C-alpha positions as a printed Julia matrix, in Angstrom:
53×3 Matrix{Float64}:
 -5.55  -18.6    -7.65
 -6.07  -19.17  -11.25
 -4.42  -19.87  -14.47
 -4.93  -15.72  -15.59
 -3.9   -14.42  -12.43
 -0.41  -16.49  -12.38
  0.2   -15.77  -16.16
 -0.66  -11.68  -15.22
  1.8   -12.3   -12.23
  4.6   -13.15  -14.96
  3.72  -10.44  -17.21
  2.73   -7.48  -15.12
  2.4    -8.27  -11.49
  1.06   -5.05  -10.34
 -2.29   -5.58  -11.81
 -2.2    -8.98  -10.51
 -2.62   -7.99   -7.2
 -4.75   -4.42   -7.86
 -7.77   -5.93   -5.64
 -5.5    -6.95   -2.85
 -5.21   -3.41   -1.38
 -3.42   -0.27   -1.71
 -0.07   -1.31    0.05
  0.31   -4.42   -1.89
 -0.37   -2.76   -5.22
  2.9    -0.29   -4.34
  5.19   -2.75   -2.59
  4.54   -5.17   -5.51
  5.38   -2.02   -8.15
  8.43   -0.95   -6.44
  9.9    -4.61   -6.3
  8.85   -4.55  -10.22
 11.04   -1.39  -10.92
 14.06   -3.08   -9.24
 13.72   -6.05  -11.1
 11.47   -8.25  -12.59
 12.09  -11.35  -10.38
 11.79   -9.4    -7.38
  8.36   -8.07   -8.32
  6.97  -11.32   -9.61
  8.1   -13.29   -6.61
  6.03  -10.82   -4.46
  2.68  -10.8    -6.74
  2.99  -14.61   -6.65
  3.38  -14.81   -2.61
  0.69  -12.41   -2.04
 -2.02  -14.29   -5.05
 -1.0   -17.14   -2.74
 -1.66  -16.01    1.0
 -4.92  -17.8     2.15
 -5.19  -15.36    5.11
 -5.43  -12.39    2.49
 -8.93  -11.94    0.86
């Protein structure tokens, strides 16, 4: 995980996690509408899932 795709995480985490798949692109957007923390908490634990490529 690098230093762009944390700070991208904080800022806008849906685009942080566009190559990770379709259904982590729209769980991580929804979380983002109902709050920022939410959404960035998700982007973060999914940039940081080994098992995920």
């Amino acid at each position: 995980m690098s230093i762009w795709r944390v700070l991208l995480a904080i800022n806008f985490p849906p685009l942080s996690v566009l190559d990770k798949g379709c259904g982590s692109i729209v769980i991580v957007f929804l979380l983002w509408i109902c709050g920022w923390v939410p959404g960035t908490i998700a982007a973060l634990v999914i940039l940081n899932n080994p098992d995920r490529q």
